CSV table of C-alpha atoms in Angstrom, one decimal:
chain,number,residue,atom,x,y,z
N,82,UNK,CA,-2.7,16.2,-7.9
N,83,UNK,CA,-4.5,12.8,-7.7
N,84,UNK,CA,-7.0,12.7,-4.9
N,85,UNK,CA,-8.4,9.5,-3.4
N,86,UNK,CA,-11.1,10.3,-0.9
N,87,UNK,CA,-12.5,7.8,1.7
N,88,UNK,CA,-15.8,9.0,3.0
N,89,UNK,CA,-15.4,8.0,6.6
N,90,UNK,CA,-12.2,8.3,8.6
N,91,UNK,CA,-13.6,6.6,11.7
N,92,UNK,CA,-16.5,4.2,12.1
N,93,UNK,CA,-17.8,2.2,15.1
N,94,UNK,CA,-20.2,-0.7,14.2
N,95,UNK,CA,-21.8,-3.6,16.0
N,96,UNK,CA,-21.3,-7.3,15.3
N,97,UNK,CA,-23.6,-8.4,12.5
N,98,UNK,CA,-24.2,-4.9,11.0
N,99,UNK,CA,-23.7,-4.3,7.3
N,100,UNK,CA,-20.9,-1.8,6.7
N,101,UNK,CA,-20.2,0.3,3.5
N,102,UNK,CA,-16.8,1.9,3.0
N,103,UNK,CA,-16.8,4.3,0.1
N,104,UNK,CA,-13.8,5.5,-2.0
N,105,UNK,CA,-13.7,8.0,-4.8
N,106,UNK,CA,-10.8,9.0,-7.0
N,107,UNK,CA,-10.7,12.0,-9.3
N,108,UNK,CA,-8.0,11.1,-11.9
N,109,UNK,CA,-9.8,8.7,-14.2
N,110,UNK,CA,-7.7,5.7,-13.0
N,111,UNK,CA,-8.6,2.3,-14.3
N,112,UNK,CA,-7.5,0.3,-11.3
N,113,UNK,CA,-8.8,0.6,-7.7
N,114,UNK,CA,-7.9,-1.4,-4.7
N,115,UNK,CA,-9.0,-2.1,-1.1
N,116,UNK,CA,-6.3,-3.1,1.4
N,117,UNK,CA,-6.5,-3.6,5.2
N,118,UNK,CA,-3.6,-2.6,7.4
N,119,UNK,CA,-2.9,-4.4,10.7
N,120,UNK,CA,0.1,-3.9,13.0
N,121,UNK,CA,2.8,-6.4,12.2
N,122,UNK,CA,1.0,-7.7,9.1
N,123,UNK,CA,1.5,-4.7,6.8
N,124,UNK,CA,-1.0,-4.2,4.0
N,125,UNK,CA,-3.1,-7.1,2.7
N,126,UNK,CA,-5.1,-6.9,-0.5
N,127,UNK,CA,-8.8,-7.6,-0.1
N,128,UNK,CA,-10.2,-6.9,-3.6
N,129,UNK,CA,-9.3,-4.9,-6.6
N,130,UNK,CA,-11.0,-3.7,-9.8
N,131,UNK,CA,-9.5,-3.0,-13.2
N,132,UNK,CA,-12.6,-1.6,-14.8
N,133,UNK,CA,-16.3,-0.7,-14.1
N,134,UNK,CA,-18.2,-3.8,-12.9
N,135,UNK,CA,-15.0,-5.9,-13.0
N,136,UNK,CA,-13.4,-7.2,-9.8
N,137,UNK,CA,-10.9,-9.7,-8.7
N,138,UNK,CA,-10.2,-11.3,-5.3
N,139,UNK,CA,-7.1,-10.4,-3.5
N,140,UNK,CA,-5.4,-12.3,-0.7
N,141,UNK,CA,-8.0,-12.0,2.0
N,142,UNK,CA,-11.5,-11.6,0.4
N,143,UNK,CA,-13.5,-13.7,2.9
N,144,UNK,CA,-16.2,-11.7,4.6
N,145,UNK,CA,-16.0,-8.9,2.1
N,146,UNK,CA,-17.5,-7.9,-1.2
N,147,UNK,CA,-17.0,-4.9,-3.5
N,148,UNK,CA,-19.0,-2.8,-6.0
N,149,UNK,CA,-17.7,-0.7,-8.9
N,150,UNK,CA,-20.7,0.8,-10.7
N,151,UNK,CA,-18.8,4.0,-11.8
N,152,UNK,CA,-15.2,4.3,-12.8
N,153,UNK,CA,-14.4,6.8,-10.0
N,154,UNK,CA,-16.1,5.0,-7.1
N,155,UNK,CA,-15.1,1.7,-5.5
N,156,UNK,CA,-17.1,0.4,-2.4
N,157,UNK,CA,-16.1,-2.2,0.1
N,158,UNK,CA,-19.0,-4.0,1.8
N,159,UNK,CA,-18.9,-6.0,5.0
N,160,UNK,CA,-22.1,-8.0,4.8
N,161,UNK,CA,-22.1,-9.0,8.5
N,162,UNK,CA,-19.3,-7.3,10.4
N,163,UNK,CA,-17.3,-9.3,12.9
N,164,UNK,CA,-14.8,-8.2,15.6
N,165,UNK,CA,-11.9,-9.6,13.6
N,166,UNK,CA,-12.7,-7.1,10.9
N,167,UNK,CA,-11.6,-4.3,13.2
N,168,UNK,CA,-8.9,-2.7,11.2
N,169,UNK,CA,-7.6,0.2,9.1
N,170,UNK,CA,-8.9,0.1,5.6
N,171,UNK,CA,-7.0,1.8,2.8
N,172,UNK,CA,-8.3,2.5,-0.7
N,173,UNK,CA,-5.9,3.1,-3.6
N,174,UNK,CA,-6.0,3.7,-7.3
N,175,UNK,CA,-3.6,3.5,-10.2
N,176,UNK,CA,-3.4,4.1,-13.9
N,177,UNK,CA,-3.8,1.1,-16.2
N,178,UNK,CA,-1.1,-0.8,-18.1
N,179,UNK,CA,2.2,0.7,-19.3
N,180,UNK,CA,2.9,2.8,-16.3
N,181,UNK,CA,5.1,2.6,-13.2
N,182,UNK,CA,2.3,1.0,-11.1
N,183,UNK,CA,2.3,3.7,-8.5
N,184,UNK,CA,-0.6,3.4,-6.1
N,185,UNK,CA,-2.3,6.6,-4.8
N,186,UNK,CA,-3.8,6.1,-1.4
N,187,UNK,CA,-6.6,7.6,0.5
N,188,UNK,CA,-6.2,8.6,4.2
N,189,UNK,CA,-7.8,5.4,5.5
N,190,UNK,CA,-11.0,4.4,7.3
N,191,UNK,CA,-10.5,3.1,10.8
N,192,UNK,CA,-13.3,0.6,11.6
N,193,UNK,CA,-14.0,-0.7,15.0
N,194,UNK,CA,-16.5,-3.6,15.4
N,195,UNK,CA,-17.9,-4.1,18.9
W,114,UNK,CA,2.0,-16.2,-2.9
W,115,UNK,CA,4.8,-13.7,-3.1
W,116,UNK,CA,6.4,-12.5,0.1
W,117,UNK,CA,8.0,-9.2,1.2
W,118,UNK,CA,9.8,-9.0,4.5
W,119,UNK,CA,11.0,-6.1,6.6
W,120,UNK,CA,12.1,-5.4,10.2
W,121,UNK,CA,9.3,-3.9,12.3
W,122,UNK,CA,11.3,-1.2,14.1
W,123,UNK,CA,14.4,1.0,13.6
W,124,UNK,CA,15.7,3.8,15.9
W,125,UNK,CA,18.2,6.4,14.6
W,126,UNK,CA,19.8,9.5,16.1
W,127,UNK,CA,18.9,12.8,14.4
W,128,UNK,CA,21.5,13.7,11.8
W,129,UNK,CA,22.6,10.1,11.3
W,130,UNK,CA,21.8,7.9,8.3
W,131,UNK,CA,18.9,5.5,8.4
W,132,UNK,CA,19.0,2.3,6.4
W,133,UNK,CA,15.8,0.3,6.0
W,134,UNK,CA,16.1,-3.2,4.5
W,135,UNK,CA,13.7,-5.4,2.6
W,136,UNK,CA,13.8,-8.8,1.1
W,137,UNK,CA,11.4,-10.3,-1.4
W,138,UNK,CA,10.8,-13.6,-3.1
W,139,UNK,CA,9.4,-12.8,-6.5
W,140,UNK,CA,12.2,-13.3,-9.0
W,141,UNK,CA,10.1,-11.7,-11.7
W,142,UNK,CA,9.6,-8.4,-9.9
W,143,UNK,CA,9.5,-5.5,-12.4
W,144,UNK,CA,9.3,-2.5,-10.0
W,145,UNK,CA,10.1,-2.1,-6.4
W,146,UNK,CA,8.8,0.8,-4.3
W,147,UNK,CA,9.3,2.6,-1.0
W,148,UNK,CA,6.2,4.2,0.5
W,149,UNK,CA,6.0,6.4,3.6
W,150,UNK,CA,3.1,6.6,6.0
W,151,UNK,CA,2.9,9.4,8.5
W,152,UNK,CA,0.7,9.1,11.6
W,153,UNK,CA,-3.0,9.2,10.7
W,154,UNK,CA,-2.4,9.3,7.0
W,155,UNK,CA,-2.4,7.0,4.0
W,156,UNK,CA,0.7,5.9,2.2
W,157,UNK,CA,2.7,8.2,-0.1
W,158,UNK,CA,5.2,7.0,-2.7
W,159,UNK,CA,8.7,8.1,-1.8
W,160,UNK,CA,10.6,6.5,-4.6
W,161,UNK,CA,10.7,3.4,-6.9
W,162,UNK,CA,13.3,1.5,-8.8
W,163,UNK,CA,13.0,-0.5,-12.0
W,164,UNK,CA,14.4,-4.1,-11.7
W,165,UNK,CA,17.1,-3.6,-14.2
W,166,UNK,CA,18.7,-0.8,-12.1
W,167,UNK,CA,20.9,-1.3,-9.1
W,168,UNK,CA,20.9,2.1,-7.6
W,169,UNK,CA,18.7,5.3,-7.6
W,170,UNK,CA,19.5,8.5,-5.8
W,171,UNK,CA,17.0,11.3,-5.1
W,172,UNK,CA,18.2,14.1,-2.8
W,173,UNK,CA,18.6,12.5,0.7
W,174,UNK,CA,17.3,9.1,-0.5
W,175,UNK,CA,19.4,6.3,-1.9
W,176,UNK,CA,17.8,3.0,-3.1
W,177,UNK,CA,20.0,0.0,-3.6
W,178,UNK,CA,18.8,-3.1,-5.3
W,179,UNK,CA,20.6,-6.5,-5.3
W,180,UNK,CA,18.5,-8.5,-7.6
W,181,UNK,CA,20.6,-11.7,-7.1
W,182,UNK,CA,19.9,-11.7,-3.4
W,183,UNK,CA,16.4,-10.2,-3.8
W,184,UNK,CA,17.4,-7.4,-1.3
W,185,UNK,CA,16.2,-3.8,-1.4
W,186,UNK,CA,17.4,-1.0,0.9
W,187,UNK,CA,16.4,2.6,1.5
W,188,UNK,CA,19.1,5.0,2.9
W,189,UNK,CA,18.0,8.3,4.3
W,190,UNK,CA,20.9,10.7,4.8
W,191,UNK,CA,20.9,13.3,7.6
W,192,UNK,CA,17.7,11.9,9.2
W,193,UNK,CA,15.4,14.5,10.6
W,194,UNK,CA,12.4,14.4,13.0
W,195,UNK,CA,10.1,14.7,10.0
W,196,UNK,CA,11.3,11.4,8.8
W,197,UNK,CA,9.6,9.6,11.6
W,198,UNK,CA,7.0,7.4,9.9
W,199,UNK,CA,6.3,3.8,8.8
W,200,UNK,CA,8.2,2.8,5.7
W,201,UNK,CA,6.8,0.1,3.4
W,202,UNK,CA,8.6,-1.8,0.8
W,203,UNK,CA,6.5,-3.1,-2.1
W,204,UNK,CA,7.0,-5.1,-5.2
W,205,UNK,CA,5.2,-5.4,-8.5
W,206,UNK,CA,5.5,-8.8,-10.1
W,207,UNK,CA,5.0,-9.9,-13.7
W,208,UNK,CA,2.5,-12.6,-12.8
W,209,UNK,CA,-0.9,-14.0,-12.3
W,210,UNK,CA,-3.9,-11.8,-12.9
W,211,UNK,CA,-6.0,-11.8,-16.0
W,212,UNK,CA,-5.3,-8.1,-16.8
W,213,UNK,CA,-1.6,-8.1,-16.1
W,214,UNK,CA,0.7,-7.1,-13.3
W,215,UNK,CA,-1.1,-4.3,-11.5
W,216,UNK,CA,-1.0,-5.7,-8.0
W,217,UNK,CA,1.6,-4.6,-5.5
W,218,UNK,CA,2.7,-6.9,-2.6
W,219,UNK,CA,3.6,-4.9,0.5
W,220,UNK,CA,5.9,-5.7,3.4
W,221,UNK,CA,5.0,-5.4,7.1
W,222,UNK,CA,6.4,-1.8,7.3
W,223,UNK,CA,9.3,-0.5,9.4
W,224,UNK,CA,8.6,2.1,12.0
W,225,UNK,CA,11.4,4.6,12.0
W,226,UNK,CA,11.9,6.5,15.3
W,227,UNK,CA,14.2,9.4,15.5
W,228,UNK,CA,16.2,9.9,18.8
W,229,UNK,CA,16.9,13.6,19.5
């Protein structure tokens, strides 16, 4: 079974703090994604990566950056957390081209910024 | 950008059929998906349909696709309490990014509540 593990299920941070959200997948998937989930807005794509050290902006990249130094690990960074970044963050991975495109999700990291 | 729309809430009596609807705008969609999210968990793929199909059945689940109207539905027969969850529609287009069509666009999710 594919496993996507997000290191922190719940975090509470203060405005202005730097926040790291870590995600690891164990199935050698090429693609990794960070989404945020907000009630009534569904899932919105922040960033994705299709290879080590490669990244592409999603729909809402402002205020976020990412790092992919190893194939299995994809980190989301909030350089200076703000209250409007309080949300559920979901990491996902998928195989590369020529597949059904199924995303495998982690359990989510709920971030509260005070 | 592309858009995927769903109703936010649906309530169904236990044992009845649930029908969750979704509309999308991307006429070049290749795959369409239904994901389920249980409380406190991530999303899990329930089923998907390729865009050249109009129906797919998998046990209690039936997916109908009307490509002309860009309408997707998920029917759950004999709805049980364990079906209580948020259901997300998603589509995969054939567009945009440098490496191909790997991104999925999700709807807002429909919260399904089962009435005993």
